[in-house]
Short mmCIF file of C-alpha atoms and ligand atoms in Angstrom, two decimals:
data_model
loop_
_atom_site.label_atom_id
_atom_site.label_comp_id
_atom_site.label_asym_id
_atom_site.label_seq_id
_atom_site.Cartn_x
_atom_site.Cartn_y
_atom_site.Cartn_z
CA UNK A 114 1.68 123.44 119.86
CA UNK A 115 -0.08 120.18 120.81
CA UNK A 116 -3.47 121.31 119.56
CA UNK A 117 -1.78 122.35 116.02
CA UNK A 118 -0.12 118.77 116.45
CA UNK A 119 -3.49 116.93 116.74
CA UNK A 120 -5.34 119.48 113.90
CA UNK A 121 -2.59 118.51 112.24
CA UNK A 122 -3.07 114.42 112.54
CA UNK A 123 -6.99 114.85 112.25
CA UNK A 124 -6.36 116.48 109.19
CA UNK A 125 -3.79 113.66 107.94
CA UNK A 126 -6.58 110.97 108.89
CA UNK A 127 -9.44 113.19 107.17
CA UNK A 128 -6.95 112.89 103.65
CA UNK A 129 -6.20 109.80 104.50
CA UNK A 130 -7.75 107.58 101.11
CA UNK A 131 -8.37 103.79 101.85
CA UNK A 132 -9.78 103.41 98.28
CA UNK A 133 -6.19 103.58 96.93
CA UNK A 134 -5.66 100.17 98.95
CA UNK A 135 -6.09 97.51 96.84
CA UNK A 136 -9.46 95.29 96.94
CA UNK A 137 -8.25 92.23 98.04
CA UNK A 138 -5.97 93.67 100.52
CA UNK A 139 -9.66 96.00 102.27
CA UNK A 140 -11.36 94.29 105.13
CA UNK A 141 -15.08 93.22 104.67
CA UNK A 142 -17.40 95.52 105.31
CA UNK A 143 -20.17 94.47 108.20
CA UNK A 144 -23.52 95.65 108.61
CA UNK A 145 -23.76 99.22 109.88
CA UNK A 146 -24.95 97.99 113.34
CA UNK A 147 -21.83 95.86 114.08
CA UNK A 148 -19.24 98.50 112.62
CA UNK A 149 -16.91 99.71 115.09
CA UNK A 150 -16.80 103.51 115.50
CA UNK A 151 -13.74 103.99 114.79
CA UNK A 152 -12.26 101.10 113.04
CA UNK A 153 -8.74 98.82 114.25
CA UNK A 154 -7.39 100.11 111.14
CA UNK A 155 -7.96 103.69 111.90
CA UNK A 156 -6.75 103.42 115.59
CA UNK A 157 -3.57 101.64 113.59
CA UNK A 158 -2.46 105.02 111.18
CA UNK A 159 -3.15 107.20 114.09
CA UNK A 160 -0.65 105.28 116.27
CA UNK A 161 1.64 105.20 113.37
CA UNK A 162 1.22 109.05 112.61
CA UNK A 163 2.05 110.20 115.92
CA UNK A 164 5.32 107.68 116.58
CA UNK A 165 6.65 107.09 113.25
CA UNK A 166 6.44 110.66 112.07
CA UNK A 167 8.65 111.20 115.39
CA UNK A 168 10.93 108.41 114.62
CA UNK A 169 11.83 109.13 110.75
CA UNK A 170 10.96 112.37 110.43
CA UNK A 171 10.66 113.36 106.37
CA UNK A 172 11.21 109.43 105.40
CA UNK A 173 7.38 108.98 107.29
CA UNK A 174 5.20 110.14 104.99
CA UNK A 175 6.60 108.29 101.70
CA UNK A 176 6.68 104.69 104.24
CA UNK A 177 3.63 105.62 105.16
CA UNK A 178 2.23 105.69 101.37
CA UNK A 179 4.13 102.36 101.21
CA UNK A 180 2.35 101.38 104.07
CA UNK A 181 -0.83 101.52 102.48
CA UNK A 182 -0.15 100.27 99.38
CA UNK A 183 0.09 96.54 97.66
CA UNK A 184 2.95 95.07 98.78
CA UNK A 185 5.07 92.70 97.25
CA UNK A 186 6.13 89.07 97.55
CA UNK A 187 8.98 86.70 96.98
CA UNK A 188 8.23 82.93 96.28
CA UNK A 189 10.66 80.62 98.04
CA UNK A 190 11.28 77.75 95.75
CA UNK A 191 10.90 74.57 97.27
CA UNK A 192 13.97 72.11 97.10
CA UNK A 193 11.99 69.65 98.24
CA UNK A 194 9.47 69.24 94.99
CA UNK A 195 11.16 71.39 92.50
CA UNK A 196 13.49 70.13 89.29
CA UNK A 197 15.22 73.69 87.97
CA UNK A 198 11.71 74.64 85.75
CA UNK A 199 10.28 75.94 88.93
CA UNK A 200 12.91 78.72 88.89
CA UNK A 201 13.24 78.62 84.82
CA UNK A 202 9.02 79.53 85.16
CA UNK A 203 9.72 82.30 87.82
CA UNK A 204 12.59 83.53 84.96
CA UNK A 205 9.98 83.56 82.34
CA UNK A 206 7.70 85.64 84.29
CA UNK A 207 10.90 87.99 84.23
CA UNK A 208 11.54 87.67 88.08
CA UNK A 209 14.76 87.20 89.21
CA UNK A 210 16.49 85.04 92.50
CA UNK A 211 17.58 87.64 94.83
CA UNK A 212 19.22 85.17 96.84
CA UNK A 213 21.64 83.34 94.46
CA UNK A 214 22.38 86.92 92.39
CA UNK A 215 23.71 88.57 95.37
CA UNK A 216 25.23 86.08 97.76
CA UNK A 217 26.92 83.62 95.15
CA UNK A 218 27.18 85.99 91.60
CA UNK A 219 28.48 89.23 92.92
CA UNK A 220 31.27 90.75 91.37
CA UNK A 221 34.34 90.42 93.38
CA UNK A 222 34.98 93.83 95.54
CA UNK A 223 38.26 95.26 94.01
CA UNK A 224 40.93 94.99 96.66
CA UNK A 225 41.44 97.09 99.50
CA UNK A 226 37.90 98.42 98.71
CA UNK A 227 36.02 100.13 101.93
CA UNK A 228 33.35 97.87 101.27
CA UNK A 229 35.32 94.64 100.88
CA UNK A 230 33.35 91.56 103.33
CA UNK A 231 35.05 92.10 106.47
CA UNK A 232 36.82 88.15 107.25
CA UNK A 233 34.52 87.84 110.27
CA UNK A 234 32.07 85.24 109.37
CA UNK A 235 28.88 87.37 111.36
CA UNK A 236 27.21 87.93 108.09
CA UNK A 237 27.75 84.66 106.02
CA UNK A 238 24.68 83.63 104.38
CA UNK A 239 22.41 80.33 105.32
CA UNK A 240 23.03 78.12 102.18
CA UNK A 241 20.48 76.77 99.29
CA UNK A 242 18.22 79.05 99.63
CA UNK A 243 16.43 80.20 96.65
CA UNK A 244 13.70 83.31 96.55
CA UNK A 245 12.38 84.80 93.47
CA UNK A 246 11.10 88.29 93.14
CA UNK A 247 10.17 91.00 90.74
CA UNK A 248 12.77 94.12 90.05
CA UNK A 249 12.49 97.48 91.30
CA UNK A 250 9.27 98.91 90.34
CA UNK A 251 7.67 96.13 88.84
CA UNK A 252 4.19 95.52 90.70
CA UNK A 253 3.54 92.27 88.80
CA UNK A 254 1.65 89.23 90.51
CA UNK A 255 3.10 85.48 91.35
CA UNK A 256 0.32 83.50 90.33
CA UNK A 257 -0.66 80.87 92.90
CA UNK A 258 2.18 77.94 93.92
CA UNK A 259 1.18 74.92 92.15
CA UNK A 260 1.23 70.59 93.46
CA UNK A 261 4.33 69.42 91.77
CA UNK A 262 4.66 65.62 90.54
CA UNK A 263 6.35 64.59 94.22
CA UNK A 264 2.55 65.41 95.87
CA UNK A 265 4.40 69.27 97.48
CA UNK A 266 3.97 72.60 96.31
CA UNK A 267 6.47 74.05 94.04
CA UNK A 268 7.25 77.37 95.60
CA UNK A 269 5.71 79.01 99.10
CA UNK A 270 4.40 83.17 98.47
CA UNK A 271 5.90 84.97 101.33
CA UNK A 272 7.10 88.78 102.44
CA UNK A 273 10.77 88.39 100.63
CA UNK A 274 12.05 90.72 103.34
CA UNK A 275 10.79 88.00 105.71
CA UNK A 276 13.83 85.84 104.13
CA UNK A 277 16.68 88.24 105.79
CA UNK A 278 16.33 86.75 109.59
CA UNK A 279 16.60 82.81 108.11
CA UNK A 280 19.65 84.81 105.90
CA UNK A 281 21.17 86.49 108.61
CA UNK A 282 21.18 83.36 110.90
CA UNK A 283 23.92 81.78 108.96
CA UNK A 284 23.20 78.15 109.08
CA UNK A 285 25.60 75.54 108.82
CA UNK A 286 25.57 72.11 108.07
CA UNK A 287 24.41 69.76 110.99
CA UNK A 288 22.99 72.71 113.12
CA UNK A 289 20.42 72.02 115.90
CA UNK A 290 17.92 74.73 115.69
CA UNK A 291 15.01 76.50 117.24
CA UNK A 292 12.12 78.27 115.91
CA UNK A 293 10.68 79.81 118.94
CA UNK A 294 7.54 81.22 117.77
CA UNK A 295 7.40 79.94 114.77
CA UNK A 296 3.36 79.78 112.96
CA UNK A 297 2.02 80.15 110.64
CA UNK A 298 5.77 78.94 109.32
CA UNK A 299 7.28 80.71 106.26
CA UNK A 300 10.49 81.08 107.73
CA UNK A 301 10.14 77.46 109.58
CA UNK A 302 10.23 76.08 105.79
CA UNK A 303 13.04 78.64 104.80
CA UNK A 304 15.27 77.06 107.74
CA UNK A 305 13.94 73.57 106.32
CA UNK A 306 15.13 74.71 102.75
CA UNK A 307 18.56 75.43 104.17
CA UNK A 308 19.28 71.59 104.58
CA UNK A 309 21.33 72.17 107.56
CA UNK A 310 18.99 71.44 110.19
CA UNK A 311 20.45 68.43 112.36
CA UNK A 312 17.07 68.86 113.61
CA UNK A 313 14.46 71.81 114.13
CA UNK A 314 12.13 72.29 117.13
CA UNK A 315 9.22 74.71 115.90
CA UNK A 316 7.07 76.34 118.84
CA UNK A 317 4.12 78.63 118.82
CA UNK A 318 2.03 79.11 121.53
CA UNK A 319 -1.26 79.16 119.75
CA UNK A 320 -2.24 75.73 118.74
CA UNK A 321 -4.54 76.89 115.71
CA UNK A 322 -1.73 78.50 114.61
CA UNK A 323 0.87 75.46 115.13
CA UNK A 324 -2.10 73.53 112.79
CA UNK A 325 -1.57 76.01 110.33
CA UNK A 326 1.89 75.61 110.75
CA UNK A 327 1.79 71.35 110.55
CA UNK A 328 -0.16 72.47 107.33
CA UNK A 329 2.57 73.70 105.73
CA UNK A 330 4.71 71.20 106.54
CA UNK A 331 2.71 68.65 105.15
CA UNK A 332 2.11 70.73 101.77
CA UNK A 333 6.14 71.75 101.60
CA UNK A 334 8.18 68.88 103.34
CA UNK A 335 8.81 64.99 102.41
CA UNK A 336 7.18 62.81 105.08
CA UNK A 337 11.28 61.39 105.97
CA UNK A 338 12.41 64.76 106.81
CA UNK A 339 9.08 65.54 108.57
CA UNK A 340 9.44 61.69 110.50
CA UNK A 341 13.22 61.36 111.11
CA UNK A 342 12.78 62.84 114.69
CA UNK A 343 14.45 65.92 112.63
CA UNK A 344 11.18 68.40 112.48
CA UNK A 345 9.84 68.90 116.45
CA UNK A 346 6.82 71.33 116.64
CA UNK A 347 5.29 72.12 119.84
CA UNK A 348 2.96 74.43 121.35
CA UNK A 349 4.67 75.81 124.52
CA UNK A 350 4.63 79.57 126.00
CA UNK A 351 8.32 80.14 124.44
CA UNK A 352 9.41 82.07 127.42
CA UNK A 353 10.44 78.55 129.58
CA UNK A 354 12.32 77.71 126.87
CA UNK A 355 15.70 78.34 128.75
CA UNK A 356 14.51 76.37 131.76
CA UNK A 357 13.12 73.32 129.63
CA UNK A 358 15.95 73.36 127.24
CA UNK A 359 18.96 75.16 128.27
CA UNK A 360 22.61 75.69 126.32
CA UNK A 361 21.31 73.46 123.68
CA UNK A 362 20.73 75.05 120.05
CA UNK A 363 23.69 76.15 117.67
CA UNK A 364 20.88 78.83 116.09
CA UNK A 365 17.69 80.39 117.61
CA UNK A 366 15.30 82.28 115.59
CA UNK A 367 12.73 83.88 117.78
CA UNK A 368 10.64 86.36 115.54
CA UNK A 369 8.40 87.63 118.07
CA UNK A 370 4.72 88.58 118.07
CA UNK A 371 4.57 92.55 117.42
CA UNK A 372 2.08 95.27 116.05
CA UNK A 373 2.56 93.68 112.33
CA UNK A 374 2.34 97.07 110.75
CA UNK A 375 1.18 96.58 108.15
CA UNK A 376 -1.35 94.06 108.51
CA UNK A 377 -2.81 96.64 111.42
CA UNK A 378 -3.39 98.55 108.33
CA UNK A 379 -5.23 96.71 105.96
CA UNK A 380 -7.51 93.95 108.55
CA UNK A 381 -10.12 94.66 110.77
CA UNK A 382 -9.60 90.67 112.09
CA UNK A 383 -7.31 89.93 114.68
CA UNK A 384 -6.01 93.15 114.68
CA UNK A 385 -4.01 94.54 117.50
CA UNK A 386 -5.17 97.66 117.77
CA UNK A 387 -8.82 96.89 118.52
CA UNK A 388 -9.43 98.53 121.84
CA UNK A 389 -10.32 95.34 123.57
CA UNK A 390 -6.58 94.55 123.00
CA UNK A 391 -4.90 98.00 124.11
CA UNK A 392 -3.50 96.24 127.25
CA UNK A 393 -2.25 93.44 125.16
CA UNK A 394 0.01 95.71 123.08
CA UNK A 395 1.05 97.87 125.84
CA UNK A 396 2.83 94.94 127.37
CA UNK A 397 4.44 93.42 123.75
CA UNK A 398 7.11 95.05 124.18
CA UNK A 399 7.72 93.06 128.10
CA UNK A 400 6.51 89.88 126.15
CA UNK A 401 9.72 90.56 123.34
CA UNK A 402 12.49 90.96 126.17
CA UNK A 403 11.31 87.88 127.64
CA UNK A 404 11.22 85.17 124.61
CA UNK A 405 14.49 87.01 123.43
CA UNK A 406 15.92 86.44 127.11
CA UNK A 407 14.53 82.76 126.54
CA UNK A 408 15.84 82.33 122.92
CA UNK A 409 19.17 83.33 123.97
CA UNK A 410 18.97 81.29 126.94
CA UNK A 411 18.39 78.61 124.85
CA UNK A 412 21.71 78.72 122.85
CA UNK A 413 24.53 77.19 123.54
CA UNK A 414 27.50 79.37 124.50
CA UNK A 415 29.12 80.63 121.13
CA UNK A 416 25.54 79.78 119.41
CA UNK A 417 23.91 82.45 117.09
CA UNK A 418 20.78 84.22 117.61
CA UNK A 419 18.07 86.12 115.45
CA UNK A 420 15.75 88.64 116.92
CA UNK A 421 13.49 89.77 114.24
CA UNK A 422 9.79 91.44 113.96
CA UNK A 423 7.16 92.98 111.40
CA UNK A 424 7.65 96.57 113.16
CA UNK A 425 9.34 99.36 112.47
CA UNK A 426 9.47 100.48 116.27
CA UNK A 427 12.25 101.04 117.88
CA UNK A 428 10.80 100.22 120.96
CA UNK A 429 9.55 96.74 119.85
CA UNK A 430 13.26 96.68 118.10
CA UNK A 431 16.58 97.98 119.20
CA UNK A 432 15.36 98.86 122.69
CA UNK A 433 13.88 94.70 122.93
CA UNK A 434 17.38 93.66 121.76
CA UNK A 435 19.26 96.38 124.61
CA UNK A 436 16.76 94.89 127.04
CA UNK A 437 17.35 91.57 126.78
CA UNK A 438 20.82 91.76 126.73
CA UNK A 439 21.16 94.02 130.04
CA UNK A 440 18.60 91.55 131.53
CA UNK A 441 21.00 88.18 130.65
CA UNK A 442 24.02 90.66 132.08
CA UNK A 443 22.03 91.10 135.15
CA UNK A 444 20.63 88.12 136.36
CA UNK A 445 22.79 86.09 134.32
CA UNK A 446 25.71 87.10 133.72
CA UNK A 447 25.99 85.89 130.58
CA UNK A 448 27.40 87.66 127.91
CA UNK A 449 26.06 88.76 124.44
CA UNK A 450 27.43 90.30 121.64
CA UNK A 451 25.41 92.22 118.66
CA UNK A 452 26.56 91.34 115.22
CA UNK A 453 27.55 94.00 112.45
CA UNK A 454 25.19 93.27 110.09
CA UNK A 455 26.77 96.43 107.51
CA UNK A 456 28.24 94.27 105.10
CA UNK A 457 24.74 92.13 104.89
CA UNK A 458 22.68 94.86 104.50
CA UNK A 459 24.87 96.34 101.39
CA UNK A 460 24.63 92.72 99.36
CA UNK A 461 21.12 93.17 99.37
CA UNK A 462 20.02 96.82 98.98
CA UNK A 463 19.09 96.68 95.37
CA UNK A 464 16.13 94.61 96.70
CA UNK A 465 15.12 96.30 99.91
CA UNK A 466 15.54 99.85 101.23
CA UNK A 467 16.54 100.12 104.68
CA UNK A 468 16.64 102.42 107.54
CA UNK A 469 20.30 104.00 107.37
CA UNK A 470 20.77 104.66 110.97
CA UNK A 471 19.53 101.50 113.05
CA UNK A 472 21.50 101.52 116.70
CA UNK A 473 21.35 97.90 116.66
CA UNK A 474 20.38 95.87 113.74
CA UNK A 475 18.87 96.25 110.22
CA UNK A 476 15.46 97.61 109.24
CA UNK A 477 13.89 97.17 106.05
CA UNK A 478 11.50 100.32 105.41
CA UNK A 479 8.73 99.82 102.49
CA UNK A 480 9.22 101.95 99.45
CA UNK A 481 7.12 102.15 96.24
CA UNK A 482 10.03 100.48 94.27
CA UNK A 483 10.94 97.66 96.41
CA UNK A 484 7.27 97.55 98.26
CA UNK A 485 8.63 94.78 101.13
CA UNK A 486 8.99 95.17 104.99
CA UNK A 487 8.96 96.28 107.86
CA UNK A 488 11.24 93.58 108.84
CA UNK A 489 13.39 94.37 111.44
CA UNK A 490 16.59 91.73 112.34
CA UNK A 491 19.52 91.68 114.80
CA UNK A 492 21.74 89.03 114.95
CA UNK A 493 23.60 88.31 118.31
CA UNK A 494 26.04 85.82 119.84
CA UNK A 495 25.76 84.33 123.38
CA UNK A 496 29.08 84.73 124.23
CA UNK A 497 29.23 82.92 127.59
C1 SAM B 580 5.31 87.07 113.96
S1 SAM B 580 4.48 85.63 114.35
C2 SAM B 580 5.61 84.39 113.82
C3 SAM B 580 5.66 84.22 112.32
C4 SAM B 580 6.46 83.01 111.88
N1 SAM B 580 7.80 83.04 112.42
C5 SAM B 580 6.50 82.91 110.39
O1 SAM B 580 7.51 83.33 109.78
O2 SAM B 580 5.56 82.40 109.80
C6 SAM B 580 4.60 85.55 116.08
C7 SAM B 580 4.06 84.27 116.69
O3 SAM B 580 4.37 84.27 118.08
C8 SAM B 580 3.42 83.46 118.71
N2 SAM B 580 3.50 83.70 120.17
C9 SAM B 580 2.91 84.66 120.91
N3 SAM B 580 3.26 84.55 122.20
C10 SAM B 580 4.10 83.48 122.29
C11 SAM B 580 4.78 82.83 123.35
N4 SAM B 580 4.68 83.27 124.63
N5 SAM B 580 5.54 81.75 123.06
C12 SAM B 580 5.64 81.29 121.81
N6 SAM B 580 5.01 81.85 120.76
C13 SAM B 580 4.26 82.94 120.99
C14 SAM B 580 2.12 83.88 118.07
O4 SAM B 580 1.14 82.86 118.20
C15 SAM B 580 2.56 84.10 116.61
O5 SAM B 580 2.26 82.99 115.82
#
């Protein structure tokens, strides 16, 4: 049985044709001395095979396709630079705002309908937010942001699935918020776009990446909202957040370091599934309960929480969230309650596909049509 298993994966690898991945998306070849054997990439589908074919059975081989292919992007307009012929551009280019067409021009749900918003507020929407992207099946190109007349760029290229944590995280006006691990910064500049933020403390613990992440601030963000003591960006190991800053934030993002499927795919560079790095992401999973113990640690009592990665494991997902909530029980006692995120997830599956049977949280799967994801997110409240 296991031998047939393994033929069975060395045959899947043999098929297995990189030239369908798209040329800017291949790593650079380097000279045949310095190859690696068998390349990060390789290592990456062969994880993949053997868990995810486990995990979602028949759905694994048409992710997997997705997986390899081109994916798509949203672009976030900026409210910062843009008059409306930012987004009347984006229209002309035939994309459409996901955001505004689902949250604020949805048809009202006839009454007594099964699918009706349920009155709890868990999966109101953060406000202003504005994300264009192409429909279902169309593989068209965003062509690059461009300076606007303020001196920022008019709209930042990101994952749109990478929008649903910042989303989910409902902010509200005159929120104090943390980022936790927060470079390069797509959805630090998504919570900026809100214009809720009281004020926002971004951390990552890399300080190249925290550059990268100042970078975008500077390219995205007026110098008074950047100044006003309102934007805080550090470069601390996010799991001492809860004993530097305790009980303080009405909203904690903390979208953790993980595999980043499918980057692991496509990038020979940092990529975590270069054998020199096999310890590293054995232990992720440890490194996720603890800044998600810190993040919630971080929140004041009845504060919200977003746990959110780039995998679609479950162990790097649901069983992180189950883990980090025992762990506050035990040594805590503090309380924690998951969100339903069901009514969330069905405003916005024409865009994305997602998993249907998530224990805990919402995954969005890449499909051919809707090419975005894996983005896992779980929303949570510290209770006590
Ligand atoms: C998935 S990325 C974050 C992406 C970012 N939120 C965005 O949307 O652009 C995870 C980040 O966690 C950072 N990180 C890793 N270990 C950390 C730690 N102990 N504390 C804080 N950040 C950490 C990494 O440097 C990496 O930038």
């Amino acid at each position: 049985m296991a031998a047939l298993l393994v033929r069975g994966v060395r045959d899947m690898l043999k098929r297995a044709d990189f030239a369908t991945v798209p040329r800017r998306q291949r790593h650079k070849k380097k000279w045949a001395s310095t190859e690696p054997k068998f390349p990060a990439t390789r290592l990456a589908l062969q994880n993949f095979d053997m868990t995810y074919s486990v995990q979602f059975g028949d759905l694994w081989p048409s992710i997997r396709v997705s997986l390899l292919s081109e994916q798509k992007y949203g672009a976030l307009v900026n409210n910062f630079a843009a008059g409306d012929h930012v987004s009347a551009e984006l229209e002309q280019l035939k994309a459409r705002d996901f955001v505004n067409e689902t949250v604020f021009h949805r048809e009202p749900e006839p009454e007594n309908s099964q699918t009706a918003a349920p009155s709890h507020v868990s999966w109101a929407c953060s406000p202003n937010l504005r994300c264009f992207t192409f429909t279902r099946g169309d593989v068209s190109r965003f062509p690059p942001a461009r300076l606007g007349s303020l001196g920022l760029m008019d709209y930042y290229l990101m994952d749109a699935a990478s929008l649903l944590p910042v989303l989910a995280l409902g902010l509200q006006p005159g929120d104090t918020v943390l980022d936790l691990c927060a470079a390069p910064g797509g959805k630090t500049l998504a919570l900026l776009q809100t214009g809720c933020c009281r004020n926002l403390a971004a951390n990552d613990l890399s300080t190249s990446r925290t550059s990268r992440l100042q970078r975008v601030l500077h390219s995205y963000v007026p110098q008074d909202v950047r100044d006003k003591n309102r934007v805080r960006v550090t470069s601390w190991d996010g799991r001492k957040w809860g004993e530097l800053e305790g009980d303080t934030y009405d909203r904690v993002l903390v979208d953790v370091p993980c595999t980043t499927d499918r980057h692991s795919l496509h990038e020979e560079e940092n990529n975590i599934f270069q054998r020199s790095r096999k310890k590293e992401r054995q232990m992720l999973p440890m490194l996720q309960v603890q800044l998600l113990a810190a993040g919630l640690l971080a929140t004041k009592p009845g504060g919200h929480v977003v746990y959110s990665t780039c995998s679609l494991s479950h162990v790097q997902n649901e069983y992180v969230v189950q883990g980090a909530i025992e762990l506050l029980d035990n040594q805590y006692s503090i309380k924690v309650h998951v969100e339903d995120l069901t009514h969330f997830r069905k405003l916005f599956m024409n865009t994305f596909s997602f998993f249907p049977s998530c224990q805990v949280g919402e995954l969005v799967i890449p499909n051919l049509m809707a090419n975005f994801g894996p983005m896992y997110f779980c929303k949570m409240c510290r209770m006590t």
